[in-house]
């Protein structure tokens, strides 16, 4: 029997139109040197219409890819709205990707147009000669464009068009946007989102069981719009009428504190490194307006969550997801019904609770589905309408089977849907046939008051096959010793996890999106770059 419901396609133009009509007075603030620029949703929507008309006039056809090489700013939001709504495909390009990978993803996606922020022209110019399909480069903002050859001005293009546009009715399953994984293993792989997947993900993002943006909120979007759609916040905020604060550059420390002090966001989202940086500041940060902060993309150390609560009175909620999952897949609000004996922190340090709409399971190395008992550890697999079913132009099926995506994350799932991530499969430390969780070990070391950051990698060991090497960045002016840290860990982690190899380093290398870069650390270790200290473990 068929339903009686209307078969309306789920299109990004609906999201655009809704925010334009219902939340026209909400604002988008872009931080600029020495000030900021503000525009209402009505103004942004009108400019999105002008952008679409200009791109159409330049010959952009349905399905054509437009790369955006931009910071988090109003222009990037206009591209987010206009490009998919007109039937083309928004391809967000990671500003921090190494040059050869950047050229690879542009060529692989066959981008026809690129919109580039003037401030990053030199980065694009460096690979210009390697680009095989790009016909038109549009520059947003003022700057010397000569290194790019012939370019068009974003503002001039918009100025030549009148606002007002009837958006086309598209197939909801057609491509709306694409994003490549940041390539921590091998070449980046492309994920292509549909209108439908983005629409459903936007609803999940807006749900009160997840980020829960409302019209009363002002969200500070620190996570880059080139990385996993800024966790879906631009579309979520647009639909909810949430004011958006776009920091433009990826600001840390003092500059970020200034944004909190001046613009009073109620929500903010970014990777743990960003929040750790704020914690290191001596100057005051005004968090009085903040409802909660979302952190994810990497494990959030307990000590960070505790310090934010104690020092600033701010709750950090952890989210889990991947480029492949749009990305929101789990969100860590503590449950109403806690397991007896467990406080809220028990839940906050987990990666999150699986959000409604996607399904997660844990699978053993032998392929058996394990119980959701919070104890049985294996690889997470996920499926759902905003989870990718393959990679773009990639025949390798190894991460997909029976409709599930193998996430490459290892951990446990409990009966209330909370995920605990102990590692990525490629970072797991296998010692004497047993797993040591690098994430848990890092958390335990970072709880020491003299430690700023700690990253743990597996290093080869003749007897145990692998052992953990702990790389520690001390807090400024502190000089913890390896012996002290081992003593601190004793009793906090299983005895056989106690690391006997330590290195004190100036900085943990980070990926293009600010996560610990363990691939690089393993290479640096192999090159002999770390002064490793051996420590005798307590008997
Ligand atoms: P990349 O693989 O390049 O880092 P993604 O941004 O898609 O690209 O990263 C997804 C991965 O980030 C997940 O598979 C997981 O390993 C990690 N991750 C995301 N959120 C969390 C979290 N809350 N705790 C631990 N790891 C996380």
Coordinates of C-alpha atoms and ligand atoms in Angstrom, one line a residue:
X1 CA 0.0 0.0 0.0
X2 CA 1.3 3.4 -0.9
X3 CA 1.2 6.3 1.5
X4 CA -0.8 9.5 0.8
X5 CA 2.1 11.7 1.6
X6 CA 3.6 14.2 -0.9
X7 CA 6.8 13.1 -2.5
X8 CA 8.7 16.3 -2.0
X9 CA 12.4 16.0 -2.7
X10 CA 14.7 17.0 0.1
X11 CA 16.8 19.8 -1.4
X12 CA 19.4 22.3 0.0
X13 CA 17.4 25.0 -1.7
X14 CA 14.6 24.3 0.8
X15 CA 17.0 24.9 3.6
X16 CA 18.2 28.1 1.9
X17 CA 14.6 29.3 1.3
X18 CA 13.5 28.5 4.8
X19 CA 16.3 30.4 6.5
X20 CA 15.8 33.3 4.1
X21 CA 12.1 33.6 4.7
X22 CA 11.7 32.7 8.4
X23 CA 15.0 33.8 9.8
X24 CA 15.9 36.7 7.6
X25 CA 17.0 38.9 10.5
X26 CA 19.5 36.4 11.9
X27 CA 23.1 37.4 11.3
X28 CA 26.4 36.1 10.0
X29 CA 29.4 37.8 11.5
X30 CA 32.8 37.4 9.8
X31 CA 35.8 38.4 11.9
X32 CA 38.1 40.7 10.0
X33 CA 41.5 42.2 10.9
X34 CA 40.6 45.0 13.4
X35 CA 36.9 44.4 13.3
X36 CA 34.1 42.4 11.8
X37 CA 31.6 42.3 8.9
X38 CA 27.9 41.5 9.6
X39 CA 25.1 40.6 7.3
X40 CA 21.6 39.3 7.8
X41 CA 20.4 35.9 6.5
X42 CA 18.2 37.9 4.0
X43 CA 21.3 39.6 2.6
X44 CA 23.3 36.4 2.5
X45 CA 20.5 34.6 0.7
X46 CA 20.2 37.5 -1.9
X47 CA 24.0 37.3 -2.5
X48 CA 23.7 33.5 -2.9
X49 CA 21.1 34.1 -5.6
X50 CA 23.5 36.6 -7.3
X51 CA 26.3 34.1 -7.0
X52 CA 24.3 31.3 -8.6
X53 CA 23.2 33.6 -11.5
X54 CA 26.8 34.7 -12.0
X55 CA 28.1 31.1 -12.1
X56 CA 25.3 30.1 -14.5
X57 CA 26.3 33.0 -16.8
X58 CA 29.9 31.7 -16.7
X59 CA 28.6 28.4 -18.0
X60 CA 28.5 26.3 -14.9
X61 CA 26.3 23.3 -15.6
X62 CA 24.5 20.8 -13.4
X63 CA 26.8 18.4 -11.7
X64 CA 29.9 20.6 -12.3
X65 CA 32.3 20.9 -9.4
X66 CA 33.2 24.2 -7.8
X67 CA 36.2 24.1 -5.5
X68 CA 36.1 26.5 -2.6
X69 CA 39.5 27.4 -1.1
X70 CA 38.2 29.6 1.6
X71 CA 38.2 30.3 5.3
X72 CA 35.1 30.3 7.5
X73 CA 33.4 33.5 6.3
X74 CA 30.3 34.9 4.8
X75 CA 31.4 34.3 1.2
X76 CA 32.0 30.6 1.9
X77 CA 28.5 30.3 3.4
X78 CA 27.1 31.9 0.2
X79 CA 28.9 29.2 -1.8
X80 CA 27.6 26.5 0.6
X81 CA 24.0 27.7 -0.2
X82 CA 24.2 28.7 -3.8
X83 CA 26.3 26.0 -5.5
X84 CA 24.3 22.9 -4.4
X85 CA 21.0 24.8 -4.7
X86 CA 21.7 25.6 -8.4
X87 CA 22.5 21.9 -9.1
X88 CA 26.2 22.1 -9.1
X89 CA 28.6 20.5 -6.6
X90 CA 30.4 22.3 -3.8
X91 CA 33.9 20.9 -3.3
X92 CA 35.4 22.2 -0.1
X93 CA 39.2 22.3 -0.4
X94 CA 41.4 22.0 2.7
X95 CA 43.6 25.1 2.9
X96 CA 46.2 23.2 5.0
X97 CA 46.6 20.2 2.7
X98 CA 50.1 19.6 1.4
X99 CA 50.5 21.0 -2.1
X100 CA 50.6 17.7 -3.9
X101 CA 47.5 16.4 -2.2
X102 CA 45.7 19.6 -2.9
X103 CA 46.4 19.3 -6.6
X104 CA 45.4 15.6 -6.4
X105 CA 42.0 16.3 -5.0
X106 CA 41.2 19.1 -7.4
X107 CA 42.2 16.9 -10.4
X108 CA 40.5 13.9 -9.0
X109 CA 37.2 15.8 -8.5
X110 CA 37.7 17.5 -11.8
X111 CA 36.8 20.9 -10.5
X112 CA 35.9 23.4 -13.2
X113 CA 35.8 26.5 -11.1
X114 CA 37.6 27.5 -8.0
X115 CA 36.6 30.3 -5.6
X116 CA 39.6 31.4 -3.6
X117 CA 40.0 33.8 -0.7
X118 CA 42.6 36.5 -1.6
X119 CA 44.6 35.7 1.5
X120 CA 45.4 32.2 0.3
X121 CA 46.2 33.0 -3.3
X122 CA 49.9 32.0 -2.9
X123 CA 48.9 28.5 -1.7
X124 CA 46.7 28.0 -4.8
X125 CA 49.2 29.7 -7.1
X126 CA 51.9 27.1 -6.0
X127 CA 49.9 24.3 -7.7
X128 CA 48.3 26.2 -10.5
X129 CA 50.3 24.6 -13.2
X130 CA 49.4 21.1 -12.0
X131 CA 45.6 21.7 -12.3
X132 CA 44.2 19.8 -15.2
X133 CA 40.5 20.7 -15.3
X134 CA 40.1 24.2 -13.7
X135 CA 38.9 26.8 -16.2
X136 CA 37.9 29.7 -14.0
X137 CA 39.3 31.1 -10.8
X138 CA 37.2 33.5 -8.8
X139 CA 38.9 35.6 -6.2
X140 CA 37.0 36.7 -3.1
X141 CA 38.4 39.8 -1.3
X142 CA 41.2 42.1 -2.2
X143 CA 44.8 41.0 -3.0
X144 CA 47.4 40.6 -5.7
X145 CA 46.0 38.0 -8.1
X146 CA 48.9 38.1 -10.6
X147 CA 50.3 34.8 -9.5
X148 CA 47.1 33.1 -10.6
X149 CA 47.0 34.5 -14.1
X150 CA 43.6 35.5 -15.3
X151 CA 41.0 35.6 -12.6
X152 CA 37.5 37.0 -11.9
X153 CA 36.4 39.1 -9.0
X154 CA 33.8 37.6 -6.7
X155 CA 32.3 40.9 -5.8
X156 CA 32.2 42.2 -9.4
X157 CA 30.5 39.1 -10.5
X158 CA 27.8 39.5 -7.8
X159 CA 27.4 43.2 -8.5
X160 CA 26.5 42.4 -12.1
X161 CA 23.5 40.3 -11.1
X162 CA 20.2 41.2 -9.5
X163 CA 19.0 39.1 -6.6
X164 CA 16.0 36.9 -7.0
X165 CA 16.1 33.3 -8.4
X166 CA 13.7 30.4 -8.8
X167 CA 15.9 27.5 -7.7
X168 CA 15.6 24.4 -9.8
X169 CA 13.8 21.2 -8.6
X170 CA 16.5 18.5 -8.5
X171 CA 16.8 14.9 -7.8
X172 CA 17.3 14.7 -4.0
X173 CA 19.8 11.9 -4.5
X174 CA 22.0 13.9 -6.8
X175 CA 25.4 15.2 -5.6
X176 CA 25.3 18.4 -3.6
X177 CA 28.8 18.6 -2.1
X178 CA 32.0 16.7 -1.8
X179 CA 34.8 16.6 0.7
X180 CA 38.0 14.5 0.8
X181 CA 39.3 12.9 3.9
X182 CA 42.4 14.6 5.2
X183 CA 44.5 11.7 4.0
X184 CA 46.1 10.6 7.2
X185 CA 46.6 7.3 5.4
X186 CA 47.5 7.5 1.7
X187 CA 45.9 9.7 -0.8
X188 CA 42.7 11.6 0.3
X189 CA 39.5 9.8 -0.6
X190 CA 36.4 11.7 -1.8
X191 CA 33.0 11.5 -0.2
X192 CA 30.1 12.9 -2.2
X193 CA 27.1 14.1 -0.2
X194 CA 23.6 14.2 -1.7
X195 CA 20.9 16.8 -1.1
X196 CA 18.9 14.2 0.8
X197 CA 21.8 13.1 3.0
X198 CA 22.6 16.8 3.9
X199 CA 19.0 17.5 4.6
X200 CA 18.6 14.6 7.0
X201 CA 21.9 15.3 8.6
X202 CA 20.8 19.0 9.1
X203 CA 17.7 17.8 11.0
X204 CA 19.9 15.5 13.2
X205 CA 22.2 18.4 13.9
X206 CA 19.4 20.6 15.0
X207 CA 17.8 18.0 17.3
X208 CA 17.8 18.9 21.0
X209 CA 19.5 15.5 21.5
X210 CA 22.5 16.8 19.6
X211 CA 23.9 20.3 19.0
X212 CA 20.4 21.6 19.3
X213 CA 20.9 25.0 17.7
X214 CA 18.0 27.4 18.1
X215 CA 17.2 31.0 17.0
X216 CA 18.3 32.2 20.5
X217 CA 21.8 30.9 19.9
X218 CA 25.0 32.4 18.4
X219 CA 27.4 29.7 17.2
X220 CA 31.1 30.3 16.9
X221 CA 32.2 28.0 14.1
X222 CA 35.9 27.3 14.6
X223 CA 36.0 23.9 12.9
X224 CA 36.9 24.7 9.3
X225 CA 34.2 24.8 6.6
X226 CA 36.7 22.8 4.5
X227 CA 36.7 20.0 6.9
X228 CA 33.7 17.7 7.1
X229 CA 31.3 20.6 6.4
X230 CA 32.3 22.4 9.6
X231 CA 30.5 19.4 11.2
X232 CA 27.3 20.5 9.4
X233 CA 26.9 23.6 11.5
X234 CA 26.4 26.1 8.6
X235 CA 23.3 24.4 7.3
X236 CA 22.1 23.5 10.8
X237 CA 22.4 27.1 12.0
X238 CA 20.8 28.4 8.8
X239 CA 17.8 26.2 9.3
X240 CA 17.5 27.1 13.0
X241 CA 18.1 30.8 12.5
X242 CA 21.2 30.7 14.7
X243 CA 23.5 33.6 14.4
X244 CA 26.9 32.5 13.0
X245 CA 30.3 33.8 14.0
X246 CA 32.9 33.0 11.4
X247 CA 36.5 33.5 12.6
X248 CA 37.9 33.7 9.1
X249 CA 41.4 32.5 10.1
X250 CA 41.8 29.6 12.4
X251 CA 42.5 31.5 15.5
X252 CA 44.0 30.1 18.7
X253 CA 44.6 31.5 22.1
X254 CA 44.4 35.3 22.6
X255 CA 42.6 36.0 19.3
X256 CA 40.0 33.4 20.0
X257 CA 39.6 34.6 23.5
X258 CA 38.9 38.1 22.0
X259 CA 36.1 36.7 19.9
X260 CA 34.4 35.2 23.0
X261 CA 34.9 38.4 24.9
X262 CA 33.4 40.6 22.1
X263 CA 30.8 38.4 20.4
X264 CA 29.4 36.3 23.3
X265 CA 28.6 33.0 21.5
X266 CA 26.2 30.6 23.2
X267 CA 27.7 27.6 21.3
X268 CA 31.1 26.9 19.8
X269 CA 32.7 23.9 18.1
X270 CA 36.3 22.9 17.5
X271 CA 38.8 20.2 17.9
X272 CA 40.3 19.6 21.4
X273 CA 43.6 21.3 20.5
X274 CA 41.8 24.6 20.2
X275 CA 40.3 24.3 23.6
X276 CA 43.5 23.2 25.2
X277 CA 45.1 26.3 23.7
X278 CA 42.5 28.5 25.5
X279 CA 43.2 26.8 28.7
X280 CA 46.9 27.7 28.5
X281 CA 46.0 31.4 28.5
X282 CA 46.5 33.5 31.6
X283 CA 44.3 36.4 30.4
X284 CA 40.5 36.2 31.1
X285 CA 38.0 34.7 28.7
X286 CA 34.3 35.6 29.1
X287 CA 32.4 32.3 28.8
X288 CA 29.3 33.6 30.6
X289 CA 27.2 33.4 27.4
X290 CA 28.2 29.9 26.5
X291 CA 25.6 27.0 26.8
X292 CA 28.1 24.4 25.8
X293 CA 31.1 23.7 23.6
X294 CA 31.2 20.8 21.2
X295 CA 34.6 19.2 20.8
X296 CA 35.3 16.2 18.5
X297 CA 37.4 15.0 15.7
X298 CA 39.7 13.4 18.2
X299 CA 39.4 12.1 21.7
X300 CA 38.7 14.9 24.3
X301 CA 40.9 14.4 27.3
X302 CA 39.1 14.2 30.6
X303 CA 41.4 16.7 32.1
X304 CA 40.3 19.2 29.5
X305 CA 36.6 18.7 30.2
X306 CA 37.2 19.0 34.0
X307 CA 39.4 22.1 33.6
X308 CA 36.8 23.9 31.5
X309 CA 34.1 23.1 34.1
X310 CA 36.2 24.1 37.0
X311 CA 37.9 27.2 35.6
X312 CA 35.2 28.6 33.2
X313 CA 32.0 26.8 34.3
X314 CA 31.6 25.5 30.8
X315 CA 30.5 22.1 29.7
X316 CA 32.3 20.4 26.8
X317 CA 30.2 17.9 25.0
X318 CA 32.0 15.4 22.8
X319 CA 30.9 14.4 19.4
X320 CA 32.1 11.6 17.1
X321 CA 31.9 11.4 13.4
X322 CA 33.9 11.2 10.2
X323 CA 34.0 12.9 6.8
X324 CA 32.3 9.7 5.6
X325 CA 29.4 10.3 8.0
X326 CA 28.6 13.9 7.1
X327 CA 30.0 13.9 10.0
X328 CA 27.6 13.9 13.0
X329 CA 27.1 10.3 14.1
X330 CA 27.3 10.5 17.9
X331 CA 26.8 13.2 20.5
X332 CA 27.7 13.0 24.1
X333 CA 24.9 14.5 26.1
X334 CA 24.8 12.5 29.4
X335 CA 21.6 10.4 29.7
X336 CA 18.7 11.1 32.0
X337 CA 18.9 7.5 33.3
X338 CA 22.5 6.9 34.4
X339 CA 23.8 3.5 35.2
X340 CA 24.0 3.3 39.0
X341 CA 27.3 4.5 40.4
X342 CA 28.3 6.6 37.4
X343 CA 28.4 10.3 37.4
X344 CA 28.0 12.6 34.3
X345 CA 31.7 12.6 33.7
X346 CA 31.6 8.9 33.0
X347 CA 29.5 9.8 29.9
X348 CA 31.2 13.0 28.9
X349 CA 34.5 11.3 28.4
X350 CA 33.0 8.9 25.9
X351 CA 33.0 9.7 22.2
X352 CA 29.2 10.2 22.2
X353 CA 25.8 8.6 22.1
X354 CA 24.8 7.4 18.6
X355 CA 22.3 9.9 17.2
X356 CA 18.9 8.9 15.9
X357 CA 19.0 8.0 12.2
X358 CA 22.3 6.1 12.1
X359 CA 23.2 2.6 13.3
X360 CA 26.5 1.6 14.9
X361 CA 27.8 -1.9 15.7
X362 CA 31.0 -3.4 17.0
X363 CA 32.7 -6.2 15.1
X364 CA 35.5 -8.5 16.1
X365 CA 38.6 -9.1 14.0
X366 CA 36.9 -12.4 13.0
X367 CA 33.9 -10.6 11.7
X368 CA 31.5 -11.4 14.5
X369 CA 29.1 -8.8 15.7
X370 CA 29.8 -8.2 19.4
X371 CA 27.3 -7.3 22.1
X372 CA 26.6 -3.7 23.1
X373 CA 27.7 -4.4 26.6
X374 CA 30.2 -1.6 27.0
X375 CA 33.0 -4.2 27.4
X376 CA 33.4 -6.2 24.1
X377 CA 35.9 -4.3 22.0
X378 CA 36.2 -4.3 18.2
X379 CA 35.9 -2.1 15.2
X380 CA 32.9 0.2 14.8
X381 CA 30.8 -0.1 11.7
X382 CA 28.1 2.3 10.8
X383 CA 25.3 2.7 8.3
X384 CA 22.5 5.2 7.7
X385 CA 21.2 7.7 5.2
X386 CA 24.0 10.3 5.8
X387 CA 26.8 7.7 5.8
X388 CA 28.7 7.2 2.5
X389 CA 28.4 3.9 0.7
X390 CA 31.6 4.2 -1.3
X391 CA 34.4 6.6 -2.1
X392 CA 34.3 8.7 -5.3
X393 CA 35.9 7.0 -8.3
X394 CA 37.5 4.4 -6.0
X395 CA 37.0 0.8 -6.7
X396 CA 38.5 -0.4 -3.4
X397 CA 35.6 -2.0 -1.5
X398 CA 37.7 -2.9 1.6
X399 CA 36.0 -0.5 3.9
X400 CA 32.4 -1.4 2.9
X401 CA 30.5 -4.6 3.3
X402 CA 26.9 -5.6 3.5
X403 CA 25.9 -2.0 3.5
X404 CA 28.1 -1.1 6.5
X405 CA 31.1 1.3 6.5
X406 CA 34.1 0.1 8.6
X407 CA 35.2 3.2 10.5
X408 CA 38.7 2.2 11.4
X409 CA 37.9 3.1 15.0
X410 CA 38.2 0.6 17.7
X411 CA 36.2 0.6 21.0
X412 CA 33.1 -0.5 22.8
X413 CA 29.4 0.4 22.6
X414 CA 27.1 0.2 25.6
X415 CA 23.4 -0.7 25.8
X416 CA 22.5 3.0 25.9
X417 CA 24.3 3.7 22.7
X418 CA 27.4 5.4 24.1
X419 CA 30.6 4.7 22.2
X420 CA 34.0 4.5 23.8
X421 CA 36.9 4.9 21.4
X422 CA 40.2 3.4 22.4
X423 CA 42.0 3.8 19.2
X424 CA 42.1 4.0 15.5
X425 CA 43.0 0.6 14.0
X426 CA 46.1 2.0 12.6
X427 CA 47.2 3.5 15.9
X428 CA 46.5 0.5 18.1
X429 CA 49.4 -0.8 20.2
X430 CA 49.5 -4.5 20.2
X431 CA 51.7 -5.6 23.1
X432 CA 52.1 -9.3 23.8
X433 CA 48.9 -10.1 21.9
X434 CA 46.8 -7.5 23.9
X435 CA 45.7 -4.0 22.9
X436 CA 46.9 -1.0 24.8
X437 CA 44.7 2.0 24.2
X438 CA 46.9 4.9 23.1
X439 CA 44.0 7.3 23.7
X440 CA 43.5 6.2 27.3
X441 CA 47.2 6.3 28.0
X442 CA 47.4 9.8 26.5
X443 CA 44.5 10.9 28.7
X444 CA 46.2 9.5 31.8
X445 CA 49.5 11.3 31.1
X446 CA 47.7 14.6 30.2
X447 CA 46.1 14.5 33.7
X448 CA 49.5 15.3 35.2
X449 CA 49.6 19.0 36.1
X450 CA 53.0 19.5 34.3
X451 CA 51.9 18.1 31.0
X452 CA 50.5 20.3 28.2
X453 CA 50.1 17.5 25.6
X454 CA 50.9 13.9 25.3
X455 CA 50.7 11.6 22.2
X456 CA 51.4 7.9 22.3
X457 CA 52.6 5.8 19.4
X458 CA 53.4 2.1 19.0
X459 CA 57.1 1.3 18.5
X460 CA 58.5 -2.1 17.6
X461 CA 59.7 -4.3 20.4
X462 CA 61.6 -7.6 20.2
X463 CA 59.9 -9.2 23.1
X464 CA 56.3 -7.8 23.1
X465 CA 56.1 -7.0 19.3
X466 CA 55.0 -3.4 20.1
X467 CA 55.3 -1.1 23.1
X468 CA 54.0 2.4 23.7
X469 CA 56.3 5.4 23.3
X470 CA 54.9 8.5 25.1
X471 CA 55.8 11.8 23.6
X472 CA 55.3 14.6 26.1
X473 CA 55.1 18.4 25.7
X474 CA 55.5 19.9 29.1
X475 CA 53.7 23.0 30.2
X476 CA 55.9 26.2 29.9
X477 CA 58.4 26.4 32.7
X478 CA 57.7 22.8 33.9
X479 CA 60.1 19.9 33.7
X480 CA 58.4 16.7 34.5
X481 CA 60.7 13.6 34.4
X482 CA 59.8 10.3 32.9
X483 CA 60.2 8.6 36.3
X484 CA 57.7 11.0 37.9
X485 CA 55.3 10.4 35.1
X486 CA 55.6 6.6 35.4
X487 CA 55.0 6.9 39.1
X488 CA 51.9 9.1 38.4
X489 CA 50.5 6.5 35.9
X490 CA 51.0 3.6 38.3
X491 CA 47.6 2.6 39.6
X492 CA 45.8 4.7 36.9
X493 CA 46.4 2.3 34.0
X494 CA 46.9 -1.4 34.0
X495 CA 50.4 -2.4 35.1
X496 CA 51.4 -3.9 31.8
X497 CA 50.5 -0.7 30.0
X498 CA 53.1 1.3 32.0
X499 CA 55.4 2.8 29.3
X500 CA 59.1 2.4 29.6
X501 CA 59.9 4.7 26.7
X502 CA 59.5 8.4 26.8
X503 CA 60.4 11.4 24.7
X504 CA 60.1 15.1 25.6
X505 CA 59.3 17.2 22.5
X506 CA 58.5 20.8 21.8
X507 CA 55.3 20.2 19.9
X508 CA 53.1 17.3 18.9
X509 CA 52.9 17.4 15.1
X510 CA 49.3 18.1 13.9
X511 CA 47.4 17.1 10.8
X512 CA 45.8 19.8 8.5
X513 CA 42.8 19.8 10.8
X514 CA 44.6 20.0 14.1
X515 CA 44.7 16.4 15.2
X516 CA 47.7 14.6 16.5
X517 CA 49.6 13.4 13.4
X518 CA 50.7 9.9 14.5
X519 CA 51.7 8.9 11.0
X520 CA 54.3 11.7 11.0
X521 CA 55.3 10.8 14.5
X522 CA 56.0 7.2 13.6
X523 CA 58.1 8.4 10.6
X524 CA 60.0 10.9 12.9
X525 CA 60.6 8.1 15.4
X526 CA 61.9 5.9 12.6
X527 CA 64.2 8.7 11.4
X528 CA 65.7 8.8 14.9
X529 CA 64.3 12.3 15.5
X530 CA 63.2 11.6 19.1
X531 CA 65.6 11.5 22.0
X532 CA 64.0 8.4 23.6
X533 CA 64.6 7.9 27.3
X534 CA 64.3 4.4 28.8
X535 CA 62.8 4.1 32.3
X536 CA 63.0 1.1 34.6
X537 CA 59.5 0.2 35.5
X538 CA 58.5 -0.5 39.2
X539 CA 58.7 -4.2 40.0
Ligands
LIG1 P1 40.8 12.1 9.2 O1 40.6 10.6 9.1 O2 41.6 12.6 8.2 O3 41.1 12.5 10.6 P2 38.1 12.8 9.7 O4 38.0 14.2 10.1 O5 37.0 12.3 8.9 O6 39.4 12.6 8.9 O7 38.3 12.0 11.0 C1 37.4 11.0 11.5 C2 38.1 10.3 12.6 O8 38.3 11.2 13.7 C3 37.3 9.2 13.3 O9 37.4 8.1 12.5 C4 38.0 9.1 14.6 O10 39.1 8.3 14.5 C5 38.3 10.5 15.0 N1 37.4 11.1 15.9 C6 36.3 11.9 15.6 N2 35.7 12.2 16.8 C7 36.3 11.5 17.8 C8 36.1 11.5 19.2 N3 35.1 12.1 19.8 N4 36.9 10.7 19.9 C9 37.9 10.0 19.3 N5 38.2 10.1 18.0 C10 37.4 10.8 17.2

